[in-house]
CSV table of C-alpha atoms in Angstrom, one decimal:
chain,number,residue,atom,x,y,z
M,1,MET,CA,82.3,109.8,154.9
M,2,GLN,CA,84.0,108.8,151.5
M,3,GLU,CA,82.8,110.7,148.6
M,4,THR,CA,80.4,108.3,147.1
M,5,GLN,CA,77.1,108.9,145.1
M,6,ILE,CA,74.3,106.4,145.1
M,7,LEU,CA,72.9,105.8,141.6
M,8,SER,CA,75.2,108.4,139.9
M,9,THR,CA,78.2,108.2,138.0
M,10,ARG,CA,80.1,110.4,135.5
M,11,PRO,CA,78.6,110.5,131.9
M,12,GLN,CA,80.2,108.0,129.8
M,13,PRO,CA,80.7,108.2,126.2
M,14,LEU,CA,78.5,105.9,124.0
M,15,PRO,CA,80.2,102.8,122.9
M,16,GLU,CA,81.6,102.7,119.6
M,17,PRO,CA,80.0,100.6,116.8
M,18,PRO,CA,81.7,97.3,116.5
M,19,SER,CA,83.3,97.9,113.0
M,20,GLU,CA,84.8,101.3,114.2
M,21,GLY,CA,86.1,99.9,117.4
M,22,LEU,CA,87.6,97.1,115.6
M,23,GLY,CA,89.5,99.3,113.6
M,24,ARG,CA,91.3,101.2,116.4
M,25,ARG,CA,91.8,98.0,118.6
M,26,ALA,CA,94.2,95.4,117.1
M,27,LEU,CA,92.3,92.5,117.7
M,28,VAL,CA,92.8,91.4,114.2
M,29,PHE,CA,96.2,89.8,115.2
M,30,ASP,CA,95.2,88.7,118.6
M,31,ALA,CA,97.1,85.2,118.0
M,32,CYS,CA,98.8,85.1,121.3
M,33,HIS,CA,96.6,82.3,122.6
M,34,VAL,CA,97.1,78.5,122.6
M,35,GLY,CA,93.8,77.8,121.0
M,36,VAL,CA,94.3,80.1,118.2
M,37,VAL,CA,98.0,78.5,117.4
M,38,LEU,CA,96.4,75.0,117.7
M,39,ARG,CA,93.5,75.9,115.3
M,40,ALA,CA,95.7,77.7,112.7
M,41,VAL,CA,98.1,74.6,112.7
M,42,LEU,CA,95.1,72.0,112.3
M,43,PHE,CA,93.7,74.3,109.4
M,44,VAL,CA,96.9,74.4,107.5
M,45,GLU,CA,97.6,70.6,107.8
M,46,ALA,CA,94.0,69.9,106.5
M,47,VAL,CA,94.7,71.9,103.6
M,48,LEU,CA,98.0,70.3,103.1
M,49,GLY,CA,96.3,67.0,103.5
M,50,VAL,CA,93.7,67.5,100.8
M,51,GLY,CA,96.4,69.0,98.5
M,52,ALA,CA,98.6,66.1,98.8
M,53,LEU,CA,95.8,63.7,97.7
M,54,PHE,CA,96.2,65.2,94.1
M,55,GLY,CA,98.5,62.7,92.2
M,56,ALA,CA,98.8,60.2,95.1
M,57,ALA,CA,98.6,56.7,93.8
M,58,SER,CA,98.5,55.0,97.4
M,59,PRO,CA,98.1,55.9,100.9
M,60,MET,CA,101.9,55.6,101.5
M,61,GLU,CA,102.6,58.1,98.9
M,62,TRP,CA,99.9,60.5,100.2
M,63,LEU,CA,101.6,60.1,103.6
M,64,ALA,CA,105.1,60.8,102.1
M,65,ARG,CA,103.8,63.9,100.4
M,66,LEU,CA,102.0,65.2,103.4
M,67,SER,CA,105.2,64.8,105.6
M,68,LEU,CA,107.1,66.5,102.9
M,69,LEU,CA,104.8,69.4,102.8
M,70,THR,CA,104.5,69.7,106.6
M,71,GLY,CA,108.3,69.9,106.9
M,72,GLY,CA,108.1,73.3,105.0
M,73,ALA,CA,104.7,74.5,105.8
M,74,LEU,CA,104.7,74.2,109.7
M,75,PRO,CA,107.6,76.2,110.5
M,76,ALA,CA,106.2,78.9,108.2
M,77,THR,CA,102.9,78.7,109.9
M,78,LEU,CA,104.4,79.0,113.3
M,79,ALA,CA,106.6,81.8,112.1
M,80,TRP,CA,103.5,83.8,110.9
M,81,LEU,CA,101.8,83.2,114.2
M,82,VAL,CA,104.8,84.3,116.2
M,83,THR,CA,105.2,87.3,114.1
M,84,ALA,CA,101.5,88.4,114.1
M,85,CYS,CA,101.5,87.9,118.0
M,86,SER,CA,104.7,90.0,118.4
M,87,LEU,CA,103.7,92.9,116.1
M,88,LYS,CA,100.2,93.1,117.5
M,89,THR,CA,100.8,96.1,119.3
M,90,VAL,CA,102.5,97.8,116.3
M,91,LEU,CA,99.8,96.8,113.9
M,92,GLN,CA,97.1,98.2,116.1
M,93,GLY,CA,97.6,101.8,115.1
M,94,LEU,CA,97.2,101.0,111.4
M,95,PRO,CA,93.8,101.2,109.5
M,96,VAL,CA,91.9,98.0,109.2
M,97,ALA,CA,92.6,97.6,105.5
M,98,LEU,CA,96.4,98.0,106.2
M,99,GLN,CA,96.2,95.4,108.8
M,100,TYR,CA,94.5,93.1,106.6
M,101,ALA,CA,97.1,93.7,103.9
M,102,ALA,CA,100.0,93.3,106.3
M,103,GLY,CA,98.7,89.8,107.3
M,104,VAL,CA,98.4,88.8,103.7
M,105,ALA,CA,101.9,90.1,102.9
M,106,LEU,CA,103.2,88.3,105.8
M,107,GLY,CA,101.5,85.0,104.6
M,108,ALA,CA,103.4,85.5,101.1
M,109,ALA,CA,106.6,85.9,102.8
M,110,SER,CA,105.8,82.7,104.8
M,111,GLY,CA,105.1,80.8,101.6
M,112,VAL,CA,108.4,81.8,100.3
M,113,TYR,CA,110.0,80.8,103.3
M,114,ALA,CA,108.6,77.4,103.4
M,115,CYS,CA,109.5,76.9,99.7
M,116,GLY,CA,112.9,78.2,100.5
M,117,MET,CA,113.5,75.5,103.2
M,118,LEU,CA,112.4,72.7,100.9
M,119,ALA,CA,114.7,74.0,98.3
M,120,LEU,CA,117.6,74.3,100.9
M,121,VAL,CA,117.4,70.8,101.9
M,122,GLY,CA,117.3,69.5,98.4
M,123,VAL,CA,113.9,68.2,98.5
M,124,ALA,CA,112.4,70.5,95.9
M,125,THR,CA,114.5,70.3,92.7
M,126,ASP,CA,112.4,72.9,90.9
M,127,PRO,CA,111.0,75.2,93.6
M,128,PRO,CA,107.6,76.3,92.9
M,129,TRP,CA,108.1,80.1,94.2
M,130,ILE,CA,105.1,81.6,92.7
M,131,ALA,CA,102.7,78.7,93.8
M,132,SER,CA,104.1,78.7,97.3
M,133,THR,CA,103.8,82.7,97.5
M,134,ALA,CA,100.2,82.5,96.3
M,135,SER,CA,99.3,79.6,98.7
M,136,GLY,CA,100.8,81.4,101.6
M,137,ALA,CA,98.9,84.6,100.9
M,138,LEU,CA,95.6,82.6,100.4
M,139,LEU,CA,96.1,80.7,103.7
M,140,SER,CA,97.1,83.8,105.5
M,141,ALA,CA,93.9,85.6,104.3
M,142,ALA,CA,91.8,82.8,105.7
M,143,LEU,CA,93.5,82.9,109.1
M,144,VAL,CA,93.1,86.8,109.2
M,145,ALA,CA,89.4,86.4,108.4
M,146,ALA,CA,89.0,83.8,111.3
M,147,LEU,CA,90.9,86.1,113.6
M,148,VAL,CA,88.6,88.9,112.7
M,149,LEU,CA,85.4,86.9,113.2
M,150,ARG,CA,86.9,86.0,116.5
M,151,ALA,CA,87.5,89.6,117.5
M,152,ARG,CA,84.0,90.7,116.5
M,153,ALA,CA,82.6,88.0,118.6
M,154,ARG,CA,83.8,89.7,121.8
M,155,THR,CA,81.6,92.7,121.2
M,156,PRO,CA,78.0,91.1,121.3
M,157,ALA,CA,79.1,88.7,124.2
M,158,ALA,CA,80.5,91.7,126.2
M,159,THR,CA,77.2,93.8,125.3
M,160,THR,CA,75.0,90.9,126.4
M,161,ALA,CA,76.8,90.3,129.6
M,162,ARG,CA,76.8,94.0,130.4
M,163,LEU,CA,73.0,94.3,130.0
M,164,SER,CA,72.4,91.2,132.0
M,165,GLU,CA,74.4,92.3,134.9
M,166,LEU,CA,72.8,95.8,134.8
M,167,GLN,CA,69.4,94.2,135.1
M,168,SER,CA,70.7,91.9,137.8
M,169,ARG,CA,72.1,94.5,140.0
M,170,ILE,CA,69.3,97.1,139.4
M,171,ARG,CA,66.6,94.9,140.4
M,172,PRO,CA,63.9,96.9,142.4
M,173,HIS,CA,63.6,94.4,145.2
M,174,PHE,CA,67.4,94.4,145.8
M,175,LEU,CA,67.5,98.2,145.8
M,176,PHE,CA,64.4,98.6,148.0
M,177,ASN,CA,65.6,96.0,150.5
M,178,THR,CA,69.0,97.6,150.8
M,179,LEU,CA,67.6,101.1,151.3
M,180,ASN,CA,65.1,99.7,153.8
M,181,SER,CA,67.9,98.2,155.7
M,182,ALA,CA,69.8,101.4,155.6
M,183,ILE,CA,66.7,103.3,156.9
M,184,ALA,CA,66.4,101.0,159.8
M,185,LEU,CA,70.0,101.4,160.7
M,186,VAL,CA,70.2,105.2,160.5
M,187,ARG,CA,69.2,106.0,164.0
M,188,ASN,CA,70.9,103.2,166.1
M,189,GLU,CA,73.8,102.3,163.9
M,190,PRO,CA,74.8,105.2,161.7
M,191,ALA,CA,78.2,103.9,160.9
M,192,LYS,CA,76.9,100.5,159.7
M,193,ALA,CA,74.1,102.4,157.6
M,194,GLU,CA,76.9,104.6,156.1
M,195,ALA,CA,79.0,101.5,155.1
M,196,LEU,CA,75.9,99.8,153.5
M,197,LEU,CA,75.3,102.8,151.5
M,198,GLU,CA,78.8,103.0,150.4
M,199,ASP,CA,78.9,99.4,149.3
M,200,LEU,CA,75.7,99.9,147.2
M,201,SER,CA,77.1,103.1,145.7
M,202,ASP,CA,80.3,101.0,144.6
M,203,LEU,CA,78.2,98.4,143.1
M,204,PHE,CA,76.3,100.7,141.0
M,205,ARG,CA,79.4,102.6,140.0
M,206,HIS,CA,80.9,99.5,138.7
M,207,ALA,CA,77.6,98.5,137.0
M,208,LEU,CA,77.3,101.9,135.3
M,209,VAL,CA,80.7,102.8,134.3
M,210,GLU,CA,82.0,101.5,131.1
M,211,GLN,CA,84.3,98.5,131.7
M,212,GLY,CA,87.4,97.3,129.9
M,213,GLU,CA,87.9,93.9,128.3
M,214,SER,CA,89.2,92.3,131.5
M,215,SER,CA,89.9,92.9,135.1
M,216,THR,CA,91.8,91.3,137.8
M,217,LEU,CA,90.7,88.6,140.2
M,218,ALA,CA,91.4,90.7,143.2
M,219,GLU,CA,89.1,93.5,141.7
M,220,GLU,CA,86.4,91.0,141.2
M,221,ILE,CA,86.9,89.6,144.7
M,222,THR,CA,86.4,93.3,146.1
M,223,LEU,CA,83.2,93.8,144.2
M,224,ALA,CA,81.8,90.4,145.4
M,225,ARG,CA,82.7,91.3,149.0
M,226,ARG,CA,80.8,94.5,148.8
M,227,TYR,CA,77.7,92.6,147.5
M,228,LEU,CA,77.9,90.2,150.3
M,229,ALA,CA,78.4,92.9,152.9
M,230,ILE,CA,75.1,94.4,151.7
M,231,GLU,CA,73.3,90.9,151.8
M,232,GLN,CA,74.9,90.4,155.2
M,233,VAL,CA,72.8,93.1,156.7
M,234,ARG,CA,69.8,91.8,155.3
M,235,PHE,CA,70.2,88.1,156.1
M,236,GLU,CA,72.2,88.5,159.3
M,237,GLN,CA,73.1,85.2,160.9
M,238,ARG,CA,71.3,83.4,157.9
M,239,LEU,CA,74.2,84.0,155.7
M,240,ARG,CA,77.6,82.6,156.6
M,241,VAL,CA,80.3,83.5,154.4
M,242,GLN,CA,83.7,82.0,154.3
M,243,TRP,CA,86.7,83.5,152.3
M,244,VAL,CA,89.8,81.4,151.6
M,245,LEU,CA,92.0,83.4,149.3
M,246,ASP,CA,95.4,83.0,147.8
M,247,ALA,CA,97.1,86.3,147.1
M,248,ARG,CA,99.2,84.7,144.3
M,249,THR,CA,96.1,84.5,142.1
M,250,ASP,CA,95.2,88.2,142.4
M,251,ALA,CA,96.8,89.0,139.0
M,252,ALA,CA,94.7,86.5,137.1
M,253,ARG,CA,92.5,88.1,134.4
M,254,LEU,CA,88.6,87.7,134.3
M,255,PRO,CA,86.1,89.4,132.1
M,256,PRO,CA,84.7,92.4,134.1
M,257,LEU,CA,81.7,91.8,136.2
M,258,LEU,CA,81.8,88.1,136.2
M,259,LEU,CA,82.4,86.9,139.6
M,260,GLN,CA,79.6,88.9,141.6
M,261,PRO,CA,76.7,87.4,139.5
M,262,LEU,CA,78.0,83.9,140.5
M,263,VAL,CA,78.0,84.9,144.2
M,264,GLU,CA,74.6,86.5,143.6
M,265,ASN,CA,73.3,83.2,142.2
M,266,ALA,CA,74.7,81.4,145.3
M,267,VAL,CA,72.8,83.7,147.7
M,268,LYS,CA,69.6,83.7,145.6
M,269,HIS,CA,69.3,80.0,145.2
M,270,GLY,CA,71.1,78.6,148.1
M,271,VAL,CA,70.4,80.9,150.9
M,272,GLU,CA,67.3,82.9,150.4
M,273,PRO,CA,64.9,80.2,150.0
M,274,CYS,CA,66.1,78.5,153.1
M,275,ALA,CA,64.5,79.5,156.6
M,276,GLN,CA,67.6,78.4,158.3
M,277,GLY,CA,69.9,80.2,155.8
M,278,GLY,CA,72.8,78.7,154.3
M,279,LYS,CA,76.6,78.7,154.0
M,280,LEU,CA,78.7,80.3,150.9
M,281,ARG,CA,82.4,79.6,150.4
M,282,VAL,CA,84.7,81.4,148.0
M,283,THR,CA,88.2,79.9,147.6
M,284,THR,CA,91.1,81.0,145.3
M,285,GLU,CA,94.1,78.6,144.8
M,286,LEU,CA,97.2,78.8,142.9
M,287,ARG,CA,98.0,75.5,141.2
M,288,GLY,CA,101.0,75.7,139.1
M,289,SER,CA,100.6,78.5,136.6
M,290,ARG,CA,96.7,78.4,137.0
M,291,ALA,CA,94.4,80.1,139.3
M,292,VAL,CA,91.5,78.0,140.5
M,293,VAL,CA,88.3,79.8,141.7
M,294,THR,CA,85.6,77.9,143.4
M,295,ILE,CA,82.2,79.1,144.7
M,296,THR,CA,80.3,76.5,146.7
M,297,ASN,CA,77.0,77.1,148.5
M,298,THR,CA,74.5,74.8,150.4
M,299,VAL,CA,71.2,74.2,148.8
M,300,PRO,CA,67.8,73.9,150.5
M,301,ALA,CA,66.7,70.2,151.4
M,302,ALA,CA,63.8,70.3,148.8
M,303,ASP,CA,66.1,71.2,146.1
M,304,LEU,CA,68.6,68.7,147.0
M,305,ARG,CA,66.0,65.9,146.9
M,306,THR,CA,64.7,67.1,143.5
M,307,ALA,CA,67.9,68.2,141.9
M,308,ALA,CA,66.1,71.6,140.9
M,309,SER,CA,69.1,73.6,142.2
M,310,THR,CA,71.2,73.0,139.3
M,311,GLN,CA,68.3,74.4,137.0
M,312,GLY,CA,68.1,77.6,139.4
M,313,HIS,CA,71.8,78.4,138.9
M,314,GLY,CA,71.8,78.1,135.1
M,315,ILE,CA,70.5,81.7,134.4
M,316,ALA,CA,73.8,83.3,133.8
M,317,LEU,CA,76.3,80.3,133.5
M,318,ALA,CA,76.0,80.0,129.7
M,319,ASN,CA,77.0,83.6,129.5
M,320,VAL,CA,79.8,83.0,131.9
M,321,ARG,CA,81.3,80.3,130.0
M,322,ASP,CA,81.1,82.0,126.7
M,323,ARG,CA,82.8,85.2,128.2
M,324,LEU,CA,85.7,83.1,129.7
M,325,ARG,CA,86.2,81.2,126.3
M,326,LEU,CA,86.5,84.5,124.4
M,327,LEU,CA,89.0,85.8,126.7
M,328,HIS,CA,91.2,82.8,127.4
M,329,ASP,CA,90.0,80.4,124.7
M,330,VAL,CA,91.0,76.7,125.4
M,331,GLN,CA,93.1,77.8,128.3
M,332,CYS,CA,90.3,78.2,130.6
M,333,ASP,CA,88.0,75.7,132.4
M,334,PHE,CA,84.6,76.3,133.6
M,335,SER,CA,82.2,73.6,135.4
M,336,ALA,CA,79.1,74.1,137.7
M,337,GLY,CA,76.9,71.6,139.3
M,338,MET,CA,76.2,69.4,142.5
M,339,HIS,CA,79.3,68.1,144.3
M,340,ASN,CA,79.3,66.2,147.6
M,341,GLY,CA,75.9,67.6,148.4
M,342,LEU,CA,76.9,71.3,147.8
M,343,TYR,CA,76.4,73.5,144.5
M,344,ARG,CA,79.7,74.3,143.4
M,345,VAL,CA,81.1,76.6,140.6
M,346,ARG,CA,84.7,76.0,139.5
M,347,ILE,CA,86.9,78.2,137.2
M,348,SER,CA,90.4,77.4,136.3
M,349,LEU,CA,92.4,79.9,134.2
M,350,PRO,CA,96.0,81.0,133.6
M,351,VAL,CA,97.9,83.5,135.6
M,352,ARG,CA,100.2,85.3,133.5
M,353,PRO,CA,103.3,87.2,134.9
């Protein structure tokens, strides 16, 4: 028998306060996301658009000024984002105050770069070096503040999700049902009872051990398999599970402890209420550079007629959606609802090399 301990893990250090953890984890310059780049560019363009209104006598003159300013500011903004993303690992070792100062200094340098470009092409006959430097520093300070708020948003979301998953897994009736099933198997099928207790031990180990910021899809699939193996003993033929997995999606990153609650919802709302049981299907598929994860389950006939099944699944869906957006921003897609008579949860996210 493998070395497993039910309801026991090694003592883990208490989580650090968000302010301290942020100082040691360089999420301040986590600008390597399409959503962050898009918002930063739109923010700078909005500021330029307002600035171009001063002194513009007509819409055409305003548009001409905006185009002129964009020609210098847009490359400088992209240079700031690329540099911030490239130096994220280097800057994470610095104290928080120095990280802020580095961001502002980088913005000032970007302002000088923008002004120099306009002067180089002969557009600005009298380059406003000081004004451009100050504007770049000010815009950079605003971008750093936005990135800091984005980084801090991860902490309460992860904490809420962790508490939710702990409560979900350590439900008394789930534990008692599993232990009762193991007791019933001890005499006649000891190997099966041993496997059941090992799966239960692994579930609790994942629930109680501190998780990182993300895990791979392969790890999440393994955890979901263990949960369904436990439920398979209890429901027997009532629970019919089908796995259609694409190994090319295994490296996709997910927030930890995200897939198993979705599978648990499918069992709780689609299989358990139905006397005849139900079917559950989990598929992963690589489409281009994206991994598509789909979880579908049958629903009881009464829920299908009243559309109440969509409400039952909504317990953890908002939390799942928020955690996915914090990790992948606009690069992820999440949907849940009835589809062709089945309840379907669909997740689409990037697969990075």
